[in-house]
């Protein structure tokens, strides 16, 4: 465990990262409709903790910016199957718990995520929220300079988007742990 102390204009805040957090990976093949990815989904269990919930978004913005990522939004995860063809996505769970289906309805499976977990989805991997607690909130993060699109539904067959998702390079560091993080090694 190591602690990052940030002295922001709003005051002194702390974000702790557990470098020994359990890392899980899962691969989802192309099912003929949803491309998924040759890269694995990466899930860090309980990697993030923080001292003040009201300031966590600001803390995360500073932390991920150091590794060329940005926080796009704090919100929830859609309840319909969707994927992104233009960029990879990170989901940092900052409150609550949820059941998430990854990989789509044909080849996917369900994962439980909770506050402190971080889920990294390579471009093309389908995802949707199945159920959650009322307070469930994630921060969506993306590599700097990349804008996300939204491809809806498992029946969407968009050849251009499918092809585009396969060409998205990973030229960035792990947004939390930098060059030494599992994401940097697994997504080369």
PDB file of C-alpha atoms in Angstrom, residues 48-186:
ATOM      1  CA  UNK A  48      -8.257   2.471  -4.530  1.00  0.00           C
ATOM      2  CA  UNK A  49      -9.177   3.908  -1.155  1.00  0.00           C
ATOM      3  CA  UNK A  50      -9.625   7.523  -0.206  1.00  0.00           C
ATOM      4  CA  UNK A  51     -10.007   9.797   2.781  1.00  0.00           C
ATOM      5  CA  UNK A  52     -12.838  12.034   1.561  1.00  0.00           C
ATOM      6  CA  UNK A  53     -15.580  10.884  -0.853  1.00  0.00           C
ATOM      7  CA  UNK A  54     -16.441  14.471  -1.745  1.00  0.00           C
ATOM      8  CA  UNK A  55     -12.964  14.996  -3.192  1.00  0.00           C
ATOM      9  CA  UNK A  56     -12.262  11.643  -4.840  1.00  0.00           C
ATOM     10  CA  UNK A  57     -12.991  12.862  -8.370  1.00  0.00           C
ATOM     11  CA  UNK A  58     -10.467  15.680  -7.999  1.00  0.00           C
ATOM     12  CA  UNK A  59      -7.883  13.271  -6.587  1.00  0.00           C
ATOM     13  CA  UNK A  60      -8.400  10.849  -9.459  1.00  0.00           C
ATOM     14  CA  UNK A  61      -8.099  13.606 -12.057  1.00  0.00           C
ATOM     15  CA  UNK A  62      -4.627  14.482 -10.796  1.00  0.00           C
ATOM     16  CA  UNK A  63      -3.491  10.890 -10.416  1.00  0.00           C
ATOM     17  CA  UNK A  64      -4.519   9.620 -13.861  1.00  0.00           C
ATOM     18  CA  UNK A  65      -3.317  12.812 -15.588  1.00  0.00           C
ATOM     19  CA  UNK A  66       0.230  11.889 -14.543  1.00  0.00           C
ATOM     20  CA  UNK A  67      -0.096   8.808 -16.772  1.00  0.00           C
ATOM     21  CA  UNK A  68      -1.803  10.585 -19.695  1.00  0.00           C
ATOM     22  CA  UNK A  69      -5.401   9.582 -18.919  1.00  0.00           C
ATOM     23  CA  UNK A  70      -8.365  11.805 -18.013  1.00  0.00           C
ATOM     24  CA  UNK A  71     -11.540  11.479 -15.938  1.00  0.00           C
ATOM     25  CA  UNK A  72     -14.481  12.030 -18.276  1.00  0.00           C
ATOM     26  CA  UNK A  73     -17.421  11.555 -15.935  1.00  0.00           C
ATOM     27  CA  UNK A  74     -18.668  10.226 -12.612  1.00  0.00           C
ATOM     28  CA  UNK A  75     -21.894   8.294 -13.158  1.00  0.00           C
ATOM     29  CA  UNK A  76     -23.193   4.763 -13.574  1.00  0.00           C
ATOM     30  CA  UNK A  77     -22.874   2.096 -16.238  1.00  0.00           C
ATOM     31  CA  UNK A  78     -25.646   1.707 -18.817  1.00  0.00           C
ATOM     32  CA  UNK A  79     -28.031  -1.231 -18.405  1.00  0.00           C
ATOM     33  CA  UNK A  80     -27.926  -2.044 -22.115  1.00  0.00           C
ATOM     34  CA  UNK A  81     -25.121  -3.880 -23.889  1.00  0.00           C
ATOM     35  CA  UNK A  82     -22.681  -1.430 -25.441  1.00  0.00           C
ATOM     36  CA  UNK A  83     -19.031  -1.101 -26.439  1.00  0.00           C
ATOM     37  CA  UNK A  84     -16.587   1.515 -27.641  1.00  0.00           C
ATOM     38  CA  UNK A  85     -14.732   1.358 -30.943  1.00  0.00           C
ATOM     39  CA  UNK A  86     -12.569   4.472 -30.602  1.00  0.00           C
ATOM     40  CA  UNK A  87     -10.791   4.007 -27.268  1.00  0.00           C
ATOM     41  CA  UNK A  88     -10.085   1.846 -24.259  1.00  0.00           C
ATOM     42  CA  UNK A  89     -12.009   2.605 -21.056  1.00  0.00           C
ATOM     43  CA  UNK A  90     -11.320   2.458 -17.332  1.00  0.00           C
ATOM     44  CA  UNK A  91     -14.094   2.318 -14.750  1.00  0.00           C
ATOM     45  CA  UNK A  92     -13.102   3.255 -11.195  1.00  0.00           C
ATOM     46  CA  UNK A  93     -15.791   2.219  -8.713  1.00  0.00           C
ATOM     47  CA  UNK A  94     -15.989   4.966  -6.111  1.00  0.00           C
ATOM     48  CA  UNK A  95     -19.230   3.965  -4.357  1.00  0.00           C
ATOM     49  CA  UNK A  96     -21.476   0.953  -3.965  1.00  0.00           C
ATOM     50  CA  UNK A  97     -21.496  -2.436  -5.660  1.00  0.00           C
ATOM     51  CA  UNK A  98     -22.698  -3.774  -9.003  1.00  0.00           C
ATOM     52  CA  UNK A  99     -22.990  -6.863 -11.146  1.00  0.00           C
ATOM     53  CA  UNK A 100     -21.538  -6.159 -14.599  1.00  0.00           C
ATOM     54  CA  UNK A 101     -21.830  -8.397 -17.656  1.00  0.00           C
ATOM     55  CA  UNK A 102     -18.709  -8.283 -19.822  1.00  0.00           C
ATOM     56  CA  UNK A 103     -18.189  -9.743 -23.289  1.00  0.00           C
ATOM     57  CA  UNK A 104     -21.832  -9.619 -24.403  1.00  0.00           C
ATOM     58  CA  UNK A 105     -24.762 -12.029 -24.186  1.00  0.00           C
ATOM     59  CA  UNK A 106     -23.178 -14.819 -26.257  1.00  0.00           C
ATOM     60  CA  UNK A 107     -19.651 -15.216 -24.858  1.00  0.00           C
ATOM     61  CA  UNK A 108     -19.669 -13.051 -21.759  1.00  0.00           C
ATOM     62  CA  UNK A 109     -19.896 -13.566 -18.025  1.00  0.00           C
ATOM     63  CA  UNK A 110     -20.798 -11.586 -14.943  1.00  0.00           C
ATOM     64  CA  UNK A 111     -18.420  -9.872 -12.529  1.00  0.00           C
ATOM     65  CA  UNK A 112     -19.115  -8.259  -9.182  1.00  0.00           C
ATOM     66  CA  UNK A 113     -17.392  -4.935  -8.614  1.00  0.00           C
ATOM     67  CA  UNK A 114     -17.342  -2.791  -5.483  1.00  0.00           C
ATOM     68  CA  UNK A 115     -15.978   0.496  -4.206  1.00  0.00           C
ATOM     69  CA  UNK A 116     -12.202   0.504  -4.661  1.00  0.00           C
ATOM     70  CA  UNK A 117     -12.201  -1.813  -7.700  1.00  0.00           C
ATOM     71  CA  UNK A 118     -10.975  -0.646 -11.095  1.00  0.00           C
ATOM     72  CA  UNK A 119     -12.015  -2.296 -14.349  1.00  0.00           C
ATOM     73  CA  UNK A 120     -10.128  -1.729 -17.621  1.00  0.00           C
ATOM     74  CA  UNK A 121     -11.934  -2.535 -20.866  1.00  0.00           C
ATOM     75  CA  UNK A 122     -10.049  -2.702 -24.152  1.00  0.00           C
ATOM     76  CA  UNK A 123     -11.808  -1.153 -27.144  1.00  0.00           C
ATOM     77  CA  UNK A 124     -14.485  -3.491 -28.488  1.00  0.00           C
ATOM     78  CA  UNK A 125     -15.405  -5.273 -25.242  1.00  0.00           C
ATOM     79  CA  UNK A 126     -19.146  -5.252 -24.574  1.00  0.00           C
ATOM     80  CA  UNK A 127     -20.367  -4.329 -21.120  1.00  0.00           C
ATOM     81  CA  UNK A 128     -23.565  -3.536 -19.234  1.00  0.00           C
ATOM     82  CA  UNK A 129     -24.800  -3.195 -15.684  1.00  0.00           C
ATOM     83  CA  UNK A 130     -27.089  -6.007 -14.519  1.00  0.00           C
ATOM     84  CA  UNK A 131     -27.832  -4.792 -10.975  1.00  0.00           C
ATOM     85  CA  UNK A 132     -26.389  -2.390  -8.412  1.00  0.00           C
ATOM     86  CA  UNK A 133     -26.809  -0.746  -5.070  1.00  0.00           C
ATOM     87  CA  UNK A 134     -28.446   2.702  -5.158  1.00  0.00           C
ATOM     88  CA  UNK A 135     -25.161   4.465  -4.390  1.00  0.00           C
ATOM     89  CA  UNK A 136     -23.196   2.710  -7.158  1.00  0.00           C
ATOM     90  CA  UNK A 137     -20.965   5.235  -8.943  1.00  0.00           C
ATOM     91  CA  UNK A 138     -17.975   4.856 -11.244  1.00  0.00           C
ATOM     92  CA  UNK A 139     -15.603   7.381 -12.788  1.00  0.00           C
ATOM     93  CA  UNK A 140     -15.045   6.736 -16.480  1.00  0.00           C
ATOM     94  CA  UNK A 141     -11.430   7.328 -17.518  1.00  0.00           C
ATOM     95  CA  UNK A 142      -9.874   7.372 -20.988  1.00  0.00           C
ATOM     96  CA  UNK A 143      -6.435   7.874 -22.551  1.00  0.00           C
ATOM     97  CA  UNK A 144      -5.726  11.571 -23.198  1.00  0.00           C
ATOM     98  CA  UNK A 145      -6.695  12.726 -26.663  1.00  0.00           C
ATOM     99  CA  UNK A 146      -9.214   9.907 -27.114  1.00  0.00           C
ATOM    100  CA  UNK A 147     -12.942  10.458 -27.273  1.00  0.00           C
ATOM    101  CA  UNK A 148     -15.293   7.555 -26.722  1.00  0.00           C
ATOM    102  CA  UNK A 149     -18.154   6.552 -28.966  1.00  0.00           C
ATOM    103  CA  UNK A 150     -21.090   4.343 -27.993  1.00  0.00           C
ATOM    104  CA  UNK A 151     -22.072   1.296 -30.008  1.00  0.00           C
ATOM    105  CA  UNK A 152     -25.371   0.021 -28.616  1.00  0.00           C
ATOM    106  CA  UNK A 153     -26.746  -3.428 -28.394  1.00  0.00           C
ATOM    107  CA  UNK A 154     -25.558  -6.916 -29.151  1.00  0.00           C
ATOM    108  CA  UNK A 155     -27.335  -6.865 -32.528  1.00  0.00           C
ATOM    109  CA  UNK A 156     -25.380  -3.918 -33.809  1.00  0.00           C
ATOM    110  CA  UNK A 157     -23.295  -5.130 -36.696  1.00  0.00           C
ATOM    111  CA  UNK A 158     -21.165  -2.211 -37.718  1.00  0.00           C
ATOM    112  CA  UNK A 159     -18.219  -3.389 -39.825  1.00  0.00           C
ATOM    113  CA  UNK A 160     -16.431  -0.041 -39.649  1.00  0.00           C
ATOM    114  CA  UNK A 161     -16.687   0.151 -35.842  1.00  0.00           C
ATOM    115  CA  UNK A 162     -15.691  -3.510 -35.444  1.00  0.00           C
ATOM    116  CA  UNK A 163     -12.607  -2.948 -37.575  1.00  0.00           C
ATOM    117  CA  UNK A 164     -11.723   0.299 -35.817  1.00  0.00           C
ATOM    118  CA  UNK A 165     -11.848  -1.319 -32.364  1.00  0.00           C
ATOM    119  CA  UNK A 166      -9.193  -3.841 -33.428  1.00  0.00           C
ATOM    120  CA  UNK A 167      -6.752  -1.118 -34.454  1.00  0.00           C
ATOM    121  CA  UNK A 168      -6.731   0.926 -31.239  1.00  0.00           C
ATOM    122  CA  UNK A 169      -3.168   0.882 -29.938  1.00  0.00           C
ATOM    123  CA  UNK A 170      -2.187   1.084 -26.293  1.00  0.00           C
ATOM    124  CA  UNK A 171       0.477   3.773 -26.128  1.00  0.00           C
ATOM    125  CA  UNK A 172      -0.159   4.813 -22.570  1.00  0.00           C
ATOM    126  CA  UNK A 173       0.837   3.789 -19.068  1.00  0.00           C
ATOM    127  CA  UNK A 174      -1.409   2.135 -16.534  1.00  0.00           C
ATOM    128  CA  UNK A 175      -3.393   5.173 -15.318  1.00  0.00           C
ATOM    129  CA  UNK A 176      -2.954   4.267 -11.648  1.00  0.00           C
ATOM    130  CA  UNK A 177       0.396   2.486 -11.396  1.00  0.00           C
ATOM    131  CA  UNK A 178       2.287   3.874 -14.396  1.00  0.00           C
ATOM    132  CA  UNK A 179       4.809   1.773 -16.293  1.00  0.00           C
ATOM    133  CA  UNK A 180       4.939  -0.833 -13.523  1.00  0.00           C
ATOM    134  CA  UNK A 181       1.196  -1.523 -13.524  1.00  0.00           C
ATOM    135  CA  UNK A 182      -0.310  -4.766 -14.802  1.00  0.00           C
ATOM    136  CA  UNK A 183      -2.218  -2.936 -17.514  1.00  0.00           C
ATOM    137  CA  UNK A 184       1.005  -1.622 -19.060  1.00  0.00           C
ATOM    138  CA  UNK A 185       2.347  -5.177 -19.218  1.00  0.00           C
ATOM    139  CA  UNK A 186      -0.825  -7.007 -20.299  1.00  0.00           C
TER     140      UNK A 186
END
